[in-house]
Amino acid sequence: MTAAEVAERVAAGRTNAFVQDTSRSVWSIVRANVLTLFNGIILACFLVLLAIGRWQDALFGFSAVANAVIGSVQEYRAKRALDKLALLNAPHARVLRDGAEAEVDVAAVVVDDMLVLRAGDQVPADALVQASRGLQLDESMLTGESDPVEKAPGDRVLSGSVVVGGEGTAVVDRVGADSFANSLAAEAKRFSLVASELRSSINRVLKWVAWIIGPVALLVLNAQMIAQGGWVQAWESGAWRDAAVATIASVVAMVPLGLVLMTSITFAVGAVKLARQQVLVQELPAVEGLARVDLICLDKTGTLTQGDIVFDAAHPLAEVPGWEGVLAWYGVQNDANATARSLAEPFPAVRTDAPVDRVPFSSARKWSAVMFGDGMWILGGPEMVFPGASADPMRRKLAERAAELAATGRRTLVLAHGTPTGDETVPADAVPVVLLTFRENIRPDAAETLAYFAAQDVGVRIISGDNPQTVAAIAREVGLDAPHGFDARELPDDADELLRVLDENLVFGRVTPDQKKRIVVALKAAGHTVAMTGDGVNDALAIKEADIGVAMNSGAAATKAVARLVLLDGKFSHLPSVVAEGRQVIANIERVSMLFLTKTAYATFLAITFGILLLPFPFLPRQLSVTDGLTIGIPAFFLALLPNAQRYVPGFLRRSLTFAVPAGVAVTLGIAAFARLAANAQIPEAEIRTGSTLILTIIGLWILVVLSRPVTRFKGLVIGAMMIGLVLVYTVPIVRDFLQLVDPSLTTALLVLGTSLLSIALIEIVRFAHRRIARRDAETAGLARSATGARGARRSAGRP
């Protein structure tokens, strides 16, 4: 196409421009933080209080608005940071314009553009093949079928598919939103909820609260109306307004809005921190996910090694002339892969005669061939070109020599020669001519990173398409105990047998894309939380199937599209940082959740208790808003972002509730006992509310201290600041008057002191029991990890 024709189509809007964020849309962020059931409850309560003229008790409404705004802003900032990184790493397309080949942004491709497709390219738009030279496409991302599909002139190629062999040209006929793959790309890249224990647990709590909040509100309302003299009298006297205010106070306290906010903020902050380390988090809960991983599957090329193939040496096996020129021909082809391109420098003398025919490389057969006038030359893995045992001395010598070289960590290929067969099979008379060896540079950070995972009891499996012994040798170089590699062609079909093989071996070679996916599925079915790293399109299926998929930025576009995390600078050593960030998220949210869930527990128990006892609810909403903010909301924000290297232990919600529920009972017992004793002592209602607020303040601060242990200097500053704030609440006249706090009498003060000490003692007992439960969980998880790791190490070393 000419520049004028391109400009005409751009003006008509017939371009491939299609914006698909790698993270959440602005609307989804606003919806998640604003349009929720509990925000609806809070808004309804807020409007009721405004309608009856009690705006002073509607402070929680502003708090809810602040929560929604802070959560939306934090997530939007994270979205902008992630989208900016994604934009900087956008893919390109190769097109023919004005008679020359040019690289343009994918969005700049227009209808009728001529695409130039070569191995490793991702098709940017739907097109019709015009010319094909062994063009093979992997359409697994579109169809789920991992076998490459041959494309001839006239065949359709779909955006999102990847060229795995040969080369060709194709004319674009569908672009942008009209292209087939954009719906799939949107699904793959769109923000979605990764399996997150934190979010699923919090959502479960929210569901429980949603079920009980209505009946509890009715119970409290009935008690308050009766406490005001009965329904009829309360309505006629206008005292129903006080009953409504007390009911709203009980309902609002039950809603753990801050916990949802803290979780969203912690995820977003973690993602931004990782972005500064060149780790693109495409789904925020993935920050938590990698910390839960107990087994990581690694591809060799591009992960353990740098992916740059260097020619090592040629080892002639038979006297067949012309093999140097054939290798030189392989090295200069447009569709040559990295291995073939490394042949160009050592073999510069390219044959001048044109090939008669060729068989493109296939990931299934793992060899390619070219036919010249002197016969068929086959280049591929020795065990793939000459499979099985052979009585031929030359082939036997080839197998022995190839195994010997592979054991040193060098990649081996064989160039064979035979009579053309007319189809895509190796000639029966083929003879091995020369054995070629190649080296890969091992990533300098690979050994250190694997040592980190070993120390964390995270299991490792290396799954690669290369020779098993070559992969095992590289695994040994990076510190893994891998005396041998397992040939994936011998993987059993039976699921139980497959798990046994996966448990007994660390290294697997000759693994096909479909087998990689099958391995990940089998490990997940066995109860493992699996991460998969890779860079090639052959890793895409497994990466999408894994709990956490990690792609290298140098990898195929399809692989990066489905990964949860992308290492933008390709440094494997970032994974420990991701694990550490995930651990901080989990450990801190667990601590913070105990604060919020304790409040939900005692608010629920107080509402039920006072509803059953038909006692006036001892708080105004404004009093709860201030005490909750200073004992829970503000300190939780700081606690959620502190460094925390605590190892992940399953059972987050159970552990949180084993503290929150008994602690909530302790708070309820203290306040209920005070309210009953105070009522019996004929203490005025305003003084009972003041005393109840004092008790809740003292106990709330003590819970904050208990959950902050060990109390560091920073935690001490936060707790001290909250104490000063609460002292000001009770001493500054304008604040005291606003909160309707009064000076307590001696009787009230003694009751406050006694019930507070009782509740604190009960909370210490709860914390002691809770720590024992948490320690037991950690020991159980540690023993399970150690047993798994030791068993895997013994079996990989060949010991029972």
Coordinates of C-alpha atoms in Angstrom, one line a residue, residues 408-665:
T408 CA 27.2 -31.6 29.7
G409 CA 24.3 -29.2 29.3
R410 CA 24.8 -28.5 25.6
R411 CA 21.9 -28.6 23.3
T412 CA 22.3 -31.1 20.4
L413 CA 20.9 -31.2 16.9
V414 CA 21.7 -33.6 14.1
L415 CA 21.9 -32.9 10.4
A416 CA 21.0 -36.1 8.4
H417 CA 20.8 -36.9 4.7
G418 CA 18.6 -39.2 2.7
T419 CA 16.5 -39.7 -0.3
P420 CA 13.4 -37.4 -0.5
T421 CA 10.2 -39.2 0.6
G422 CA 7.6 -36.9 -1.0
D423 CA 5.9 -36.4 2.3
E424 CA 6.8 -35.1 5.8
T425 CA 8.6 -38.1 7.1
V426 CA 12.2 -38.9 7.6
P427 CA 13.7 -41.1 4.8
A428 CA 14.3 -44.7 5.7
D429 CA 17.8 -44.5 4.3
A430 CA 18.6 -41.3 6.2
V431 CA 22.1 -41.3 7.8
P432 CA 23.4 -38.9 10.5
V433 CA 26.0 -36.6 8.9
V434 CA 27.0 -34.2 11.6
L435 CA 26.1 -33.7 15.3
L436 CA 25.9 -30.0 16.2
T437 CA 26.1 -28.6 19.8
F438 CA 24.9 -25.3 21.1
R439 CA 25.3 -23.4 24.3
E440 CA 22.9 -21.3 26.3
N441 CA 24.0 -18.6 28.7
I442 CA 22.5 -19.3 32.2
R443 CA 20.9 -16.3 33.8
P444 CA 23.2 -15.0 36.6
D445 CA 20.3 -14.6 39.0
A446 CA 18.8 -18.1 38.4
A447 CA 20.8 -20.0 41.1
E448 CA 20.1 -17.4 43.8
T449 CA 16.4 -17.2 43.0
L450 CA 16.1 -21.0 43.1
A451 CA 18.0 -21.1 46.4
Y452 CA 15.4 -18.7 47.7
F453 CA 12.5 -20.9 46.7
A454 CA 14.2 -23.9 48.2
A455 CA 14.6 -22.1 51.5
Q456 CA 10.9 -21.2 51.4
D457 CA 9.9 -24.8 50.8
V458 CA 8.6 -24.0 47.4
G459 CA 8.9 -27.0 45.1
V460 CA 10.4 -26.6 41.6
R461 CA 9.7 -28.5 38.3
I462 CA 11.6 -27.7 35.1
I463 CA 9.5 -28.5 32.0
S464 CA 11.1 -27.8 28.7
G465 CA 10.8 -28.9 25.1
D466 CA 14.6 -29.6 24.9
N467 CA 16.5 -32.8 25.5
P468 CA 15.9 -34.0 29.0
Q469 CA 19.5 -34.6 29.8
T470 CA 20.5 -31.2 28.5
V471 CA 17.9 -29.6 30.7
A472 CA 19.0 -31.7 33.7
A473 CA 22.6 -30.6 33.3
I474 CA 21.5 -26.9 33.3
A475 CA 19.3 -27.6 36.3
R476 CA 22.4 -29.0 38.1
E477 CA 24.4 -25.8 37.2
V478 CA 21.8 -23.7 39.0
G479 CA 21.8 -25.8 42.1
L480 CA 19.0 -28.3 41.6
D481 CA 19.4 -31.9 42.7
A482 CA 18.5 -33.3 39.2
P483 CA 20.7 -36.4 38.4
H484 CA 18.6 -37.1 35.3
G485 CA 15.7 -35.7 33.2
F486 CA 12.5 -37.5 32.4
D487 CA 11.5 -37.8 28.7
A488 CA 8.0 -36.4 28.4
R489 CA 7.2 -38.8 25.6
E490 CA 7.0 -41.5 28.3
L491 CA 4.6 -39.6 30.5
P492 CA 1.8 -42.0 31.5
D493 CA -1.9 -41.3 30.6
D494 CA -3.2 -42.4 33.9
A495 CA -3.7 -39.5 36.3
D496 CA -2.3 -41.3 39.4
E497 CA 0.7 -42.5 37.6
L498 CA 1.3 -39.1 36.2
L499 CA 1.3 -37.6 39.7
R500 CA 3.8 -40.2 40.8
V501 CA 6.2 -39.3 38.0
L502 CA 5.8 -35.6 38.7
D503 CA 6.6 -36.3 42.4
E504 CA 9.6 -38.4 41.6
N505 CA 11.3 -36.1 39.0
L506 CA 12.3 -32.5 38.9
V507 CA 13.2 -32.1 35.3
F508 CA 11.1 -33.0 32.2
G509 CA 12.3 -32.7 28.6
R510 CA 10.7 -33.0 25.2
V511 CA 7.5 -31.6 26.7
T512 CA 4.8 -30.5 24.2
P513 CA 2.6 -27.4 24.8
D514 CA -0.4 -29.6 25.6
Q515 CA 1.7 -31.7 28.0
K516 CA 2.8 -28.5 29.9
K517 CA -0.8 -27.7 30.4
R518 CA -1.6 -31.3 31.5
I519 CA 1.3 -31.2 34.0
V520 CA 0.0 -27.9 35.5
V521 CA -3.6 -29.3 35.7
A522 CA -2.4 -32.5 37.4
L523 CA -0.4 -30.6 40.0
K524 CA -3.4 -28.3 40.8
A525 CA -5.6 -31.3 41.1
A526 CA -3.2 -32.8 43.7
G527 CA -3.8 -29.7 45.9
H528 CA -0.8 -27.6 44.9
T529 CA -0.9 -23.8 44.3
V530 CA 1.0 -23.7 41.0
A531 CA 3.0 -20.9 39.4
M532 CA 4.2 -21.3 35.8
T533 CA 6.9 -19.1 34.2
G534 CA 7.9 -19.0 30.5
D535 CA 8.3 -16.8 27.5
G536 CA 7.4 -18.8 24.4
V537 CA 3.9 -19.3 22.9
N538 CA 4.4 -23.0 23.8
D539 CA 4.1 -21.9 27.4
A540 CA 0.9 -19.9 26.9
L541 CA -1.6 -22.7 27.6
A542 CA 0.2 -23.7 30.8
I543 CA 0.6 -20.1 32.0
K544 CA -3.1 -19.4 31.5
E545 CA -4.0 -22.7 33.4
A546 CA -1.7 -22.0 36.3
D547 CA -2.8 -20.3 39.5
I548 CA -0.3 -17.6 38.8
G549 CA 1.2 -17.2 35.3
V550 CA 4.5 -15.3 35.0
A551 CA 5.8 -14.2 31.6
M552 CA 9.0 -12.7 30.5
N553 CA 8.6 -9.4 28.5
S554 CA 10.9 -10.8 25.8
G555 CA 8.3 -13.6 25.3
A556 CA 5.5 -13.9 22.8
A557 CA 2.6 -11.4 22.9
A558 CA 0.1 -14.2 23.4
T559 CA 2.0 -15.5 26.5
K560 CA 2.2 -12.0 28.0
A561 CA -1.5 -11.5 27.4
V562 CA -2.6 -14.4 29.6
A563 CA 0.0 -14.0 32.3
R564 CA -0.9 -12.5 35.7
L565 CA 2.6 -11.0 36.1
V566 CA 5.0 -9.9 33.4
L567 CA 8.7 -9.4 34.2
L568 CA 9.4 -6.3 32.1
D569 CA 13.2 -6.5 32.3
G570 CA 13.2 -10.3 32.1
K571 CA 14.9 -10.7 35.4
F572 CA 13.9 -13.9 37.1
S573 CA 15.3 -12.5 40.4
H574 CA 12.2 -10.3 40.8
L575 CA 10.1 -13.3 41.8
P576 CA 11.3 -13.2 45.5
S577 CA 10.3 -9.6 45.6
V578 CA 6.8 -10.5 44.4
V579 CA 6.6 -13.3 47.0
A580 CA 7.7 -10.9 49.7
E581 CA 5.1 -8.3 48.6
G582 CA 2.4 -11.0 48.6
R583 CA 3.4 -12.1 52.1
Q584 CA 3.2 -8.6 53.3
V585 CA -0.3 -8.2 51.8
I586 CA -1.6 -11.5 53.4
A587 CA 0.0 -11.0 56.8
N588 CA -1.0 -7.4 57.2
I589 CA -4.6 -7.9 55.9
E590 CA -4.9 -10.9 58.4
R591 CA -3.9 -8.6 61.2
V592 CA -6.1 -5.7 60.0
S593 CA -9.0 -8.1 59.4
M594 CA -9.0 -9.1 63.1
L595 CA -9.5 -5.5 64.0
F596 CA -12.5 -5.0 61.7
L597 CA -14.0 -8.4 62.2
T598 CA -13.8 -7.9 66.0
K599 CA -15.8 -4.7 65.5
T600 CA -18.3 -6.5 63.4
A601 CA -18.6 -9.3 66.0
Y602 CA -19.1 -7.1 69.0
A603 CA -21.5 -4.8 67.1
T604 CA -23.6 -7.8 66.1
F605 CA -23.5 -9.3 69.6
L606 CA -24.3 -5.9 71.2
A607 CA -27.3 -5.4 68.9
I608 CA -28.6 -8.9 69.6
T609 CA -28.0 -8.7 73.3
F610 CA -29.6 -5.3 73.8
G611 CA -32.4 -6.3 71.5
I612 CA -33.2 -9.4 73.6
L613 CA -32.7 -7.6 76.9
L614 CA -34.9 -4.7 75.7
L615 CA -32.3 -2.2 76.8
P616 CA -31.6 1.2 75.2
F617 CA -28.7 0.9 72.8
P618 CA -25.8 2.5 74.6
F619 CA -24.2 4.5 71.7
L620 CA -25.0 7.3 69.4
P621 CA -23.8 6.8 65.8
R622 CA -21.5 9.8 66.1
Q623 CA -19.8 8.2 69.2
L624 CA -19.2 5.0 67.3
S625 CA -17.8 6.9 64.3
V626 CA -15.1 8.6 66.3
T627 CA -14.1 5.7 68.5
D628 CA -14.0 3.3 65.4
G629 CA -11.9 5.7 63.4
L630 CA -9.3 6.2 66.2
T631 CA -9.1 2.6 67.4
I632 CA -9.6 0.8 64.1
G633 CA -9.8 2.8 60.8
I634 CA -6.8 5.1 61.0
P635 CA -4.3 2.7 62.6
A636 CA -5.5 -0.1 60.2
F637 CA -4.3 2.1 57.3
F638 CA -0.8 2.2 58.7
L639 CA -0.7 -1.5 59.8
A640 CA -1.8 -2.7 56.4
L641 CA 1.3 -1.1 54.7
L642 CA 4.0 -2.2 57.2
P643 CA 6.8 -4.6 56.1
N644 CA 5.9 -8.1 57.1
A645 CA 7.8 -11.3 56.0
Q646 CA 5.6 -13.8 57.8
R647 CA 5.2 -17.0 55.7
Y648 CA 1.8 -17.7 54.2
V649 CA -0.2 -20.2 56.2
P650 CA -3.6 -21.4 54.8
G651 CA -6.7 -20.7 56.9
F652 CA -6.8 -16.9 56.9
L653 CA -10.6 -16.6 57.7
R654 CA -10.7 -19.3 60.3
R655 CA -7.7 -17.7 62.2
S656 CA -9.2 -14.2 62.0
L657 CA -12.6 -15.4 63.3
T658 CA -11.0 -17.5 66.1
F659 CA -9.8 -14.1 67.5
A660 CA -12.6 -11.8 66.4
V661 CA -15.6 -13.8 67.6
P662 CA -14.3 -14.5 71.2
A663 CA -12.9 -10.9 71.4
G664 CA -16.3 -9.6 70.3
V665 CA -18.0 -11.7 73.0

